[in-house]
Coordinates of C-alpha atoms in Angstrom, one line a residue:
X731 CA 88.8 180.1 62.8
X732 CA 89.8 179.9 66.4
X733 CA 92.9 180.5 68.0
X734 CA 94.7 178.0 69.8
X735 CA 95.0 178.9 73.3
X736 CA 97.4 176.0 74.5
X737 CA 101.2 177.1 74.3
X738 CA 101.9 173.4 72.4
X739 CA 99.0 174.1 70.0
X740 CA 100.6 177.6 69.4
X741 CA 104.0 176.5 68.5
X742 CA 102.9 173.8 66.5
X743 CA 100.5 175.8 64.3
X744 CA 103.0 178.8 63.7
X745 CA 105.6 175.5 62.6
X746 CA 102.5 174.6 60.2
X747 CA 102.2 178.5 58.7
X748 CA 105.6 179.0 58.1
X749 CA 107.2 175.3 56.9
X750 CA 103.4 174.4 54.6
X751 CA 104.5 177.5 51.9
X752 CA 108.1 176.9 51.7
X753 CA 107.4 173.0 51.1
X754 CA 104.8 173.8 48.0
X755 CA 107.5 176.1 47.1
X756 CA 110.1 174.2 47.2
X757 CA 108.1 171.2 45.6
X758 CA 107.3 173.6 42.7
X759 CA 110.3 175.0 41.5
X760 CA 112.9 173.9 39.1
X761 CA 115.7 172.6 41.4
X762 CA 116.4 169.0 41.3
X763 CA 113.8 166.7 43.2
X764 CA 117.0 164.9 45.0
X765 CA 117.8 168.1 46.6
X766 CA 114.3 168.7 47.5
X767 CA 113.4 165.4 49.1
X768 CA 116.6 166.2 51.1
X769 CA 115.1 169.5 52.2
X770 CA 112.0 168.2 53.0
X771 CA 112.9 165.2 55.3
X772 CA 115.5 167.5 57.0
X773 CA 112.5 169.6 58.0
X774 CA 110.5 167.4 59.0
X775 CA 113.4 165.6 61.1
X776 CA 113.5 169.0 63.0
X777 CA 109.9 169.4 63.2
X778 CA 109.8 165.2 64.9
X779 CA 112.3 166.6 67.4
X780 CA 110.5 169.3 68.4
X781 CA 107.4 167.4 69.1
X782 CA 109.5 164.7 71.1
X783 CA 111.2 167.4 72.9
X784 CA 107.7 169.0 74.3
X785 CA 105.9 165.9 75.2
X786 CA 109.6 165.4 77.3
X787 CA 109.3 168.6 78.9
X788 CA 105.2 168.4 80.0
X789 CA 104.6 169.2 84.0
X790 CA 103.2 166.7 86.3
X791 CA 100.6 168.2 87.1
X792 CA 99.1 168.5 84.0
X793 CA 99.2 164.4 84.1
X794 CA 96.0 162.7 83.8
X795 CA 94.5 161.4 87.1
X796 CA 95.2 157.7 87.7
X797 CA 92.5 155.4 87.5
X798 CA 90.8 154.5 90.6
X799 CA 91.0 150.7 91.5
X800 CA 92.6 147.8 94.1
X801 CA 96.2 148.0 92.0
X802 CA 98.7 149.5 93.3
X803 CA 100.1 153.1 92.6
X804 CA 103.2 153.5 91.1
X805 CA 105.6 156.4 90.3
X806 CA 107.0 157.3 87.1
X807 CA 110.2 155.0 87.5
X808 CA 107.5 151.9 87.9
X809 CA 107.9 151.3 91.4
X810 CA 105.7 151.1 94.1
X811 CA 105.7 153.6 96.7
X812 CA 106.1 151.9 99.9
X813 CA 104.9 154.3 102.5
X814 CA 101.1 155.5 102.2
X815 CA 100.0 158.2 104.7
X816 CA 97.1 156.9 106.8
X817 CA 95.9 160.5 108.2
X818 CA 95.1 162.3 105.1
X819 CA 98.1 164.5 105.3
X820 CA 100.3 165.4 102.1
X821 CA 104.4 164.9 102.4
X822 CA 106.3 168.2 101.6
X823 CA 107.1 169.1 98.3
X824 CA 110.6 168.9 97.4
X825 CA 113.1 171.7 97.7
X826 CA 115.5 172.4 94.5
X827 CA 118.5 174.5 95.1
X828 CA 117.5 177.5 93.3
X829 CA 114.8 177.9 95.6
X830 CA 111.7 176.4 93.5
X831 CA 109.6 173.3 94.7
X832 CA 108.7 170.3 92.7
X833 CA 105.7 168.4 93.7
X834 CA 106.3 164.5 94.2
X835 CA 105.6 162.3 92.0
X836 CA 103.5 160.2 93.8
X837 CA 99.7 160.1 94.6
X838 CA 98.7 160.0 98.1
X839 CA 95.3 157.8 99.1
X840 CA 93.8 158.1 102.2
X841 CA 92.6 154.5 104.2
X842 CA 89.2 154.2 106.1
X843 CA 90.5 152.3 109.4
X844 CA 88.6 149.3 109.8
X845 CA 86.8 148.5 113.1
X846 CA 88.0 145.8 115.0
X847 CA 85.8 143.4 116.4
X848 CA 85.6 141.8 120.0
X849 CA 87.6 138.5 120.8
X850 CA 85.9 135.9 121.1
X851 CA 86.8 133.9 123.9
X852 CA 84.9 130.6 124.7
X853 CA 83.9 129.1 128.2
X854 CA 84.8 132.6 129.6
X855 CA 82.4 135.1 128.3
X856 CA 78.8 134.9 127.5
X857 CA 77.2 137.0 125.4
X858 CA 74.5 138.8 126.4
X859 CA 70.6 138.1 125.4
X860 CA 68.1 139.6 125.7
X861 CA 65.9 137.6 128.3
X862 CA 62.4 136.0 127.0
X863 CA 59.8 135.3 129.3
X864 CA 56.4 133.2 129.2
X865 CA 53.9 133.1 131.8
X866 CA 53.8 129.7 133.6
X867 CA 50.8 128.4 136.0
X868 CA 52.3 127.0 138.1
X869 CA 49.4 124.1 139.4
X870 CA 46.1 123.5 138.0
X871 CA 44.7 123.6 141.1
X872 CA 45.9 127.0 141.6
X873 CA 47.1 126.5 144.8
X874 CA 50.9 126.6 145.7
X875 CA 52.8 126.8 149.1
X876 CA 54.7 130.2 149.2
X877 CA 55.8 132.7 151.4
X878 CA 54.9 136.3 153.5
X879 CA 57.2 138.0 151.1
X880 CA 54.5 136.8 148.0
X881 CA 51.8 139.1 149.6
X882 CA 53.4 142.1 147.5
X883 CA 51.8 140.8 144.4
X884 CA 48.6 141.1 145.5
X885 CA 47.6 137.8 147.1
X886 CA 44.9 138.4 150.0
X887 CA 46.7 135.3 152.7
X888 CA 46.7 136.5 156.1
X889 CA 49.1 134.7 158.6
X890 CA 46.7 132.8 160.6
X891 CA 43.9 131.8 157.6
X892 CA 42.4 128.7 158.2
X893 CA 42.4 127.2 154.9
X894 CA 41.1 123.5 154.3
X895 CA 43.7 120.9 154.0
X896 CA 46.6 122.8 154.9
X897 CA 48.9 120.7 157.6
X898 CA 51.5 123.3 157.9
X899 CA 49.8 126.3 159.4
X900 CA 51.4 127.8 162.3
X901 CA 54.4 125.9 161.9
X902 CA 57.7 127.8 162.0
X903 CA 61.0 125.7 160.8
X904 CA 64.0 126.1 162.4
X905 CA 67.1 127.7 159.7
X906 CA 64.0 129.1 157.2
X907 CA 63.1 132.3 158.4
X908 CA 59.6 132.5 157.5
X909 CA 56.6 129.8 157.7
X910 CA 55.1 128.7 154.4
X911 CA 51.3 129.5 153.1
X912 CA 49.2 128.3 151.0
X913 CA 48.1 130.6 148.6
X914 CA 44.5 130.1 146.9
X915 CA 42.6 132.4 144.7
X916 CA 44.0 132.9 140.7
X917 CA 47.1 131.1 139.1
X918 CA 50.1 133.0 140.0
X919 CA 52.1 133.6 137.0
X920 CA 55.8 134.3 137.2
X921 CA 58.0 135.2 134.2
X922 CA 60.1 132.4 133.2
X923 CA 63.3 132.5 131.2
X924 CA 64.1 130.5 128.6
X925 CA 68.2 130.5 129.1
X926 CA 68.8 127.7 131.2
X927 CA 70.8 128.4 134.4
X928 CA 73.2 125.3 133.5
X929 CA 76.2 127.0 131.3
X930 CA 77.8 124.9 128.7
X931 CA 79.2 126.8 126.2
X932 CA 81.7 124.1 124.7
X933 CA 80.5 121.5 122.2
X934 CA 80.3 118.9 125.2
X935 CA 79.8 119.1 128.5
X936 CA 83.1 117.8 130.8
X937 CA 83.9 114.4 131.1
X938 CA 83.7 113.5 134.7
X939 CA 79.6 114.4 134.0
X940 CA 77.3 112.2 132.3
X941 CA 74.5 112.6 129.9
X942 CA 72.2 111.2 132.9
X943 CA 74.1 114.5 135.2
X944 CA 73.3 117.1 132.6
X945 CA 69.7 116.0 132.3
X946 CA 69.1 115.9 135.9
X947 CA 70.7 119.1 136.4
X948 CA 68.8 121.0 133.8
X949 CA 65.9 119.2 135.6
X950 CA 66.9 121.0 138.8
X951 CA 67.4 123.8 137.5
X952 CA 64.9 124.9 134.9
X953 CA 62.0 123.3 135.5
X954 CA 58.6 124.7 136.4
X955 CA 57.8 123.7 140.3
X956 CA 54.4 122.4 140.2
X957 CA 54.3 121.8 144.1
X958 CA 56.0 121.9 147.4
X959 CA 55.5 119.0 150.0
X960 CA 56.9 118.6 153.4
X961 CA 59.1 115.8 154.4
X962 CA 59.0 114.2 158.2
X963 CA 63.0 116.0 158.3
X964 CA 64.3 117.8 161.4
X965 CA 66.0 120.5 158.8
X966 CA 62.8 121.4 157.3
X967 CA 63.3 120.0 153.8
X968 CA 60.8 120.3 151.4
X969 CA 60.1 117.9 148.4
X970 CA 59.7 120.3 145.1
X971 CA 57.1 118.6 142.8
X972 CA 59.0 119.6 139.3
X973 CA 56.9 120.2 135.5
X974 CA 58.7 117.0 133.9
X975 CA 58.7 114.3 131.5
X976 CA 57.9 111.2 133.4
X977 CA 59.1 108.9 130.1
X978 CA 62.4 110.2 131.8
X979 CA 64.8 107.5 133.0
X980 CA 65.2 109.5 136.5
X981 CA 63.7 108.6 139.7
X982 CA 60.4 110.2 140.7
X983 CA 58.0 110.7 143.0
X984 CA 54.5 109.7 141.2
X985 CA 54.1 110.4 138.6
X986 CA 56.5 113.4 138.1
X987 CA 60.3 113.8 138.9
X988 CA 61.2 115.6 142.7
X989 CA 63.7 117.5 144.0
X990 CA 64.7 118.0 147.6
X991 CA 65.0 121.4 148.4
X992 CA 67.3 122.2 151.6
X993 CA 68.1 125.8 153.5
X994 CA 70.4 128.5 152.0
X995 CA 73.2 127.0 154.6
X996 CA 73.5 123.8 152.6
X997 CA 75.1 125.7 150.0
X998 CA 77.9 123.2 149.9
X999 CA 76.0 119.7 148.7
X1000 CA 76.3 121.4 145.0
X1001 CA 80.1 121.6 145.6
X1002 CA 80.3 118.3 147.1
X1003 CA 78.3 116.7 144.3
X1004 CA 80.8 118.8 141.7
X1005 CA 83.9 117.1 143.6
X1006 CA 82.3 113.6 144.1
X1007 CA 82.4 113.5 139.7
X1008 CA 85.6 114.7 139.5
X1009 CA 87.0 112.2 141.8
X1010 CA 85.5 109.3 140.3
X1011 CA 83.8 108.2 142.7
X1012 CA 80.2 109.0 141.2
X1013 CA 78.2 108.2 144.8
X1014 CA 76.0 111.6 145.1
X1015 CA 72.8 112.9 143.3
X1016 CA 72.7 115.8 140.9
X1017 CA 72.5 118.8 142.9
X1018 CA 71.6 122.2 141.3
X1019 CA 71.4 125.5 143.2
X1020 CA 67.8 127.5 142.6
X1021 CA 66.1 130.5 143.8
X1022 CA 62.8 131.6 143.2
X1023 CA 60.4 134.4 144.4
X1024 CA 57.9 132.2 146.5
X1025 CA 61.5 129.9 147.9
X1026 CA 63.0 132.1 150.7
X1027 CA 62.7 135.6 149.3
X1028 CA 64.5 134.9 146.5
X1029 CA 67.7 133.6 148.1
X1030 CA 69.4 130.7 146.3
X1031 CA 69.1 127.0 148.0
X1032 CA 70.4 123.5 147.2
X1033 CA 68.0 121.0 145.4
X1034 CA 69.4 117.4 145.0
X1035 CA 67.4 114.9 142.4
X1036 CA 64.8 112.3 144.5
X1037 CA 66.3 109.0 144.1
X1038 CA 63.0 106.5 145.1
X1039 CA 65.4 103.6 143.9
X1040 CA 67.1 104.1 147.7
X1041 CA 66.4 101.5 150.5
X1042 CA 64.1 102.2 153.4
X1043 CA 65.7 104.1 156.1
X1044 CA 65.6 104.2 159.9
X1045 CA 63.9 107.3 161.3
X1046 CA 66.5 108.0 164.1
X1047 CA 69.6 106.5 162.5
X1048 CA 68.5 107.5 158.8
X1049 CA 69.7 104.5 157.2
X1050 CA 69.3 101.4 155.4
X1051 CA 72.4 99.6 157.2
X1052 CA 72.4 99.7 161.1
X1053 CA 76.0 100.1 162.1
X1054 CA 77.6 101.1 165.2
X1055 CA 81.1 102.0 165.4
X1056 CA 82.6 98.9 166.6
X1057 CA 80.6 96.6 163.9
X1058 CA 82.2 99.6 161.5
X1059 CA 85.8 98.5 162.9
X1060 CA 85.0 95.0 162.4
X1061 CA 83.9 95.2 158.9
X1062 CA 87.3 97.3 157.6
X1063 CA 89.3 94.2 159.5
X1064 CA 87.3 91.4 157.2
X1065 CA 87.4 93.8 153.7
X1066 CA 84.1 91.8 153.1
X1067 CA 83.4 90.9 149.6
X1068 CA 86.9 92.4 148.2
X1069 CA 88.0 90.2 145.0
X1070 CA 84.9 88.4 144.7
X1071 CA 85.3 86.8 148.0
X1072 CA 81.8 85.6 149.8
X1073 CA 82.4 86.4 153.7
X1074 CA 81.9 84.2 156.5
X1075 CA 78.6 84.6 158.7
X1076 CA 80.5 85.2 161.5
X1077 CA 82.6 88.0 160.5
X1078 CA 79.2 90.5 160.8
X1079 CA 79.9 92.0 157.3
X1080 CA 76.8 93.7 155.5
X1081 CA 75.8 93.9 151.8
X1082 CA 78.6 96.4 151.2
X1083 CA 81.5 96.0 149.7
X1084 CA 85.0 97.2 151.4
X1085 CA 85.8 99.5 148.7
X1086 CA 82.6 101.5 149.8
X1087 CA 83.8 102.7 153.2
X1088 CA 87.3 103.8 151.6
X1089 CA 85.5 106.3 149.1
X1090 CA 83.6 107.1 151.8
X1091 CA 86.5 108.3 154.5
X1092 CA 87.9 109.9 151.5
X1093 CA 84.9 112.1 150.4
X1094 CA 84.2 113.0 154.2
X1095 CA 87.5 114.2 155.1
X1096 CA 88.5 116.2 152.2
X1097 CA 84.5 118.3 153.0
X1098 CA 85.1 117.6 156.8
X1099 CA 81.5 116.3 156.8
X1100 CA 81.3 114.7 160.1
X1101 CA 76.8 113.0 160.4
X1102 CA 78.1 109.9 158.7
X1103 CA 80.7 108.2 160.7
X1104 CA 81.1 111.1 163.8
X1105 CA 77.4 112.3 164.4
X1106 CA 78.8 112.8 168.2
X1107 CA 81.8 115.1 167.0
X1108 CA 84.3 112.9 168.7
X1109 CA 87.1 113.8 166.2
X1110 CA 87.3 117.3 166.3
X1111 CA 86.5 121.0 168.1
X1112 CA 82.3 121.6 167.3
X1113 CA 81.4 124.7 167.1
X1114 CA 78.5 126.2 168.5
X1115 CA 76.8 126.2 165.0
X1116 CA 77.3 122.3 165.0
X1117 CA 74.2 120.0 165.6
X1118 CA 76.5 117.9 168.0
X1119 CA 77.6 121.5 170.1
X1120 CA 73.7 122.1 170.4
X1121 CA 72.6 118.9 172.0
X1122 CA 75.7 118.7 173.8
X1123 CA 75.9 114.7 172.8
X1124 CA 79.8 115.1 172.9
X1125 CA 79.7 113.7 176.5
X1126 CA 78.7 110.2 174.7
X1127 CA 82.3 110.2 173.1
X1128 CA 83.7 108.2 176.1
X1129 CA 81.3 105.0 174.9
X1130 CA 82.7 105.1 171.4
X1131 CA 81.7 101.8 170.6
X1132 CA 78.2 102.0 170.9
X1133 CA 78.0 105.1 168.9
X1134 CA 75.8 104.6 165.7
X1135 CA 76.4 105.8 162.0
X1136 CA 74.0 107.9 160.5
X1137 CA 73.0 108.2 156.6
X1138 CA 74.5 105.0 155.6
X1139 CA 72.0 104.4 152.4
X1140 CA 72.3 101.9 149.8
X1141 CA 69.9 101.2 146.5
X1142 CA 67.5 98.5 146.7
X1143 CA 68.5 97.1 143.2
X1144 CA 72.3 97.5 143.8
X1145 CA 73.3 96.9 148.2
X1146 CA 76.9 96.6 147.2
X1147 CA 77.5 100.2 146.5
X1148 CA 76.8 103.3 149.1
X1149 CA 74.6 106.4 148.3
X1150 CA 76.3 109.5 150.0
X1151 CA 73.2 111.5 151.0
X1152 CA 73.0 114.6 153.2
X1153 CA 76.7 116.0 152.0
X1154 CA 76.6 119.6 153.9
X1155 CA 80.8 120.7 153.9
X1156 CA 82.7 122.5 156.1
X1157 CA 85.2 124.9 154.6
X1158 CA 85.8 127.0 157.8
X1159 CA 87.6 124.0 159.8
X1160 CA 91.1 125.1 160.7
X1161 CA 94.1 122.3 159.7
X1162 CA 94.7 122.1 163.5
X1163 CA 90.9 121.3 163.8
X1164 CA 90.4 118.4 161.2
X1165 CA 88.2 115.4 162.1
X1166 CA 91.3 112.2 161.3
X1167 CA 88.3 110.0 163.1
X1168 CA 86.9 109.6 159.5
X1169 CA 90.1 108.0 158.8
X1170 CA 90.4 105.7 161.0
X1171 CA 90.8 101.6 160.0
X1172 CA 91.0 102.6 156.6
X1173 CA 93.8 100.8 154.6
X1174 CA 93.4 101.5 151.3
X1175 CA 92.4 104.1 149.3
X1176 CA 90.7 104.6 145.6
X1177 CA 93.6 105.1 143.2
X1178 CA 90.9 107.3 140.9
X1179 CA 90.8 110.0 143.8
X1180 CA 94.2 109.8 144.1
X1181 CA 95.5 110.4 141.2
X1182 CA 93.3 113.5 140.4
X1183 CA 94.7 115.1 144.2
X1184 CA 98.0 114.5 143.0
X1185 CA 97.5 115.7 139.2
X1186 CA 97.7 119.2 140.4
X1187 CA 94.7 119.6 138.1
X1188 CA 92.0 119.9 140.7
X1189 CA 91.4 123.3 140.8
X1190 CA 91.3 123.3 137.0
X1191 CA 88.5 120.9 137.1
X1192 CA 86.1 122.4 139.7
X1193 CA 86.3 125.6 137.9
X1194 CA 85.6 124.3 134.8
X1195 CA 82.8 122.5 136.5
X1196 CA 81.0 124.7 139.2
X1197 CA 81.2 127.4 136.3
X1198 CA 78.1 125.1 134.8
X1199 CA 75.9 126.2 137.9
X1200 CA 75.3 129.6 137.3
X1201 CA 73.1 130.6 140.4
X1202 CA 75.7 128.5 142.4
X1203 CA 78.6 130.6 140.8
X1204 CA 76.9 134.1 141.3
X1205 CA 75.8 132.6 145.0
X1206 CA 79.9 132.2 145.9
X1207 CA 80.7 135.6 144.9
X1208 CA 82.0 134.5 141.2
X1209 CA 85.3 133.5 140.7
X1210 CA 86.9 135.0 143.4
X1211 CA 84.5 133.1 146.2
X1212 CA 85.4 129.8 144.3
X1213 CA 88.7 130.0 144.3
X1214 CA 89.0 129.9 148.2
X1215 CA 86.4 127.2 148.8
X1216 CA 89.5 125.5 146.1
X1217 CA 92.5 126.7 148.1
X1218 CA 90.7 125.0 151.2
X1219 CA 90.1 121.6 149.6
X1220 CA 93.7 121.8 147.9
X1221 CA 95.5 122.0 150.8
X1222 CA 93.1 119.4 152.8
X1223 CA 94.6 117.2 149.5
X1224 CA 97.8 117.8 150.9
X1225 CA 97.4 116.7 154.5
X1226 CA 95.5 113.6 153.4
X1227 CA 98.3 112.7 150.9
X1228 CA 100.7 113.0 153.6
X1229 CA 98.7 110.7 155.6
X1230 CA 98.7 107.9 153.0
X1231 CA 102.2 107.8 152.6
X1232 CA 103.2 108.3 156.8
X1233 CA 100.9 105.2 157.2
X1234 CA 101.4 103.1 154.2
X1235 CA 98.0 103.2 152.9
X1236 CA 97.3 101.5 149.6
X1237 CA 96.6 103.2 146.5
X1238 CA 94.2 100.5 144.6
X1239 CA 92.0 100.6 142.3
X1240 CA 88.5 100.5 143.2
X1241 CA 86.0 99.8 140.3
X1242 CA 83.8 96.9 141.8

């Protein structure tokens, strides 16, 4: 038999030794069984009290563990304890008078912080991807026009090779830098990435854009160039043969869609065409910015969607309507064709409409772009970078009337409405230097365009937009470049606003 080494076990075994005998005893002898049953539940009484008296008196720490689980711990009242210590540390135990310590009654847990993810904030930050390329041919023929800086890769082309059928050789454009070779030998193959340089990270793409926009842009932008074609153009333009569906409802050249690609300074058609949809007035191409290895070392240049629905134009004027500056005049006086009505014969009026010339003046003067309606630079200060300070044919400003307009284009299905074509800006212009000849004879003034200048939401809407054009955006210096190409066309919003209302323009609207 074993001793019982717990003090509880102890007590309750001697109780057993001595109380068992005296009971047998008791229950034994000769005394009456009422005063023996009285005996007998007095000691047991006793012995119940003593039990309930050490189960009262039992430490805490002796307590069994609580079981581990999502409830909440609670203390021996039944309350939960509010404050649970977060760095694995214990609280004090509590100080009696008499100088002992009684541990709290409480169980301490320590909590794993969780890691907090990144916001995610959309239309601001893309996430990064990791970049997938495929190797494109870029002709069948394996022949491409490209440039000196090309001849790192490998490509035997010396600068004055005589190669077969190549027009351009020895021919230098003026604003490119470099001439442009035809390369022969194997396919060149250049990675291509399969994220699309137009951004649209919303569920649709902004309203002021079209369906027809977005496809031509992406066009631009992504497309494989399959050739590269010159154009009979004093700047040098070159006609980008793009890799395209032609069961495409866009324009093309042949048998595959075109772009026109223009020099690095042209930067600002993409903005124009950007601020053209915002304003409603919806009378420029898609324009994309693009760089690529053979285009310009690498630099990023302006390619606007080929339209082959445009009218014929003149080679010197570059139009489809001959105007000079005085039949201009004459036209605004008649409003030819406004509300339906047919014009005289005599009144000179073309197949425009009046409301053409309005959006027009508009769109010019807020970009300052002066080869429509002041190719002479009558209007303002040129600079010496302007085409008009080069030829010095400011002296023909005294003979105003004979003066013609330049890059007046219609479509051949649609002569009422104007195509603005060849939409290079000038954000540099001082205010003391802005060209009001665009704004002269004009009466009234689209009440679309209008109301977005005076919305105050302008700015709003060419970030939200130009942020689509990635290369563009990263061209401009991000969002800080952007936002003062804005503040310029903000407060050229201003001055023009002030000029409708000092000369009691009209505000109509102009949806013909």
């Amino acid at each position: 038999m074993t001793c019982p080494d717990k003090p509880g076990q102890l007590i309750n075994w001697f109780v057993c030794s001595l109380c068992i005998p005296r009971v047998l005893r008791l229950w034994s002898s000769r005394r009456p069984r009422t005063r023996r049953n009285l005996l007998l539940g007095t000691a047991c009484a006793l012995y119940l009290g003593f039990l309930v008296s050490q189960v009262g008196h039992v430490s805490p720490q002796h307590r069994r563990a609580p079981e581990k689980g999502p409830h909440w711990n609670l203390d021996a009242a039944g309350t939960p304890f509010q404050e649970l210590p977060l760095d694995g540390t214990l609280a004090p135990p509590y100080s009696q008078g008499n100088g002992t310590t009684l541990q709290p009654n409480v169980v301490y847990i320590t909590l794993r912080s969780k890691r907090s993810k990144p916001a995610n904030i959309r239309g601001t930050v893309k996430p990064k991807r990791r970049k997938k390329y495929a190797l494109v041919a870029l002709t069948q023929r394996q022949e491409m026009w490209t440039k000196p800086s090309i001849r790192s890769h490998g490509l035997a082309v010396t600068a004055d090779a005589d190669v077969p059928g190549n027009p351009h050789k020895n021919q230098v454009d003026r604003g490119w830098g470099h001439p442009w070779r035809l390369v022969q030998g194997p396919a060149l193959q250049l990675p291509r990435t399969v994220e699309s340089n137009i951004r649209i990270y919303s569920e649709s793409a902004p309203s002021w854009l079209s369906k027809e926009d977005i496809r031509g842009m992406r066009l631009l932008a992504d497309s494989a160039i399959g050739d590269i074609q010159k154009l009979p153009s004093q700047t040098g333009a070159r006609l980008l043969v793009l890799e395209g569906n032609s069961k495409n409802k866009w324009p093309s050249c042949g048998t595959s869609p075109c772009g026109l690609l223009k020099r690095p300074l042209d930067m600002s058609e993409v903005f124009a065409f950007h601020l053209d949809r915002i304003l409603g007035l919806n009378r420029t191409l898609p324009s994309v910015s693009r760089k690529s290895e053979f285009i310009q070392d690498g630099r990023p240049c302006p390619v606007i969607l080929w339209d082959s629905s445009l009218s014929p134009t003149d080679n010197g004027s570059h139009s489809s309507v001959s105007l000079t500056w005085s039949a201009y005049q004459q036209l605004l006086k008649q409003k030819c064709w406004q509300n339906g009505r047919v014009p005289k014969a005599e009144w000179g009026c073309t197949e425009v409409h009046h409301h053409e010339w309005s959006k027009m003046a508009l769109f010019d003067f807020l970009l300052q772009i002066y080869n429509r309606l002041d190719v002479n630079c009558c209007g303002f200060r040129p600079r010496k970078e302007d085409a008009c300070g080069q030829k010095g044919v400011r002296q023909k400003c005294d003979n105003q009337d004979t003066m013609e307009l330049t890059h007046i284009v219609q479509r051949k299905h649609d002569p009422r409405h104007l195509v603005f074509i060849d939409n290079k800006g000038f954000f540099d212009r001082s205010e003391d230097n802005l060209n009001f000849k665009l704004l002269e004879g004009i009466k009234e003034f689209p009440e679309s365009a209008v109301s977005v200048l005076k919305s105050q939401h302008l700015r709003e809407k060419l970030l939200q937009s130009l942020f689509l054009d990635k290369v563009y955006w990263e061209s401009q210096g991000g969002r800080q470049g952007i936002e003062k190409l804005i503040d310029v066309i903000e407060q050229r919003a201003k001055i023009l606003l002030t000029y409708i209302n000092a000369h009691g323009a009209k505000v109509l609207p102009m949806n013909q």
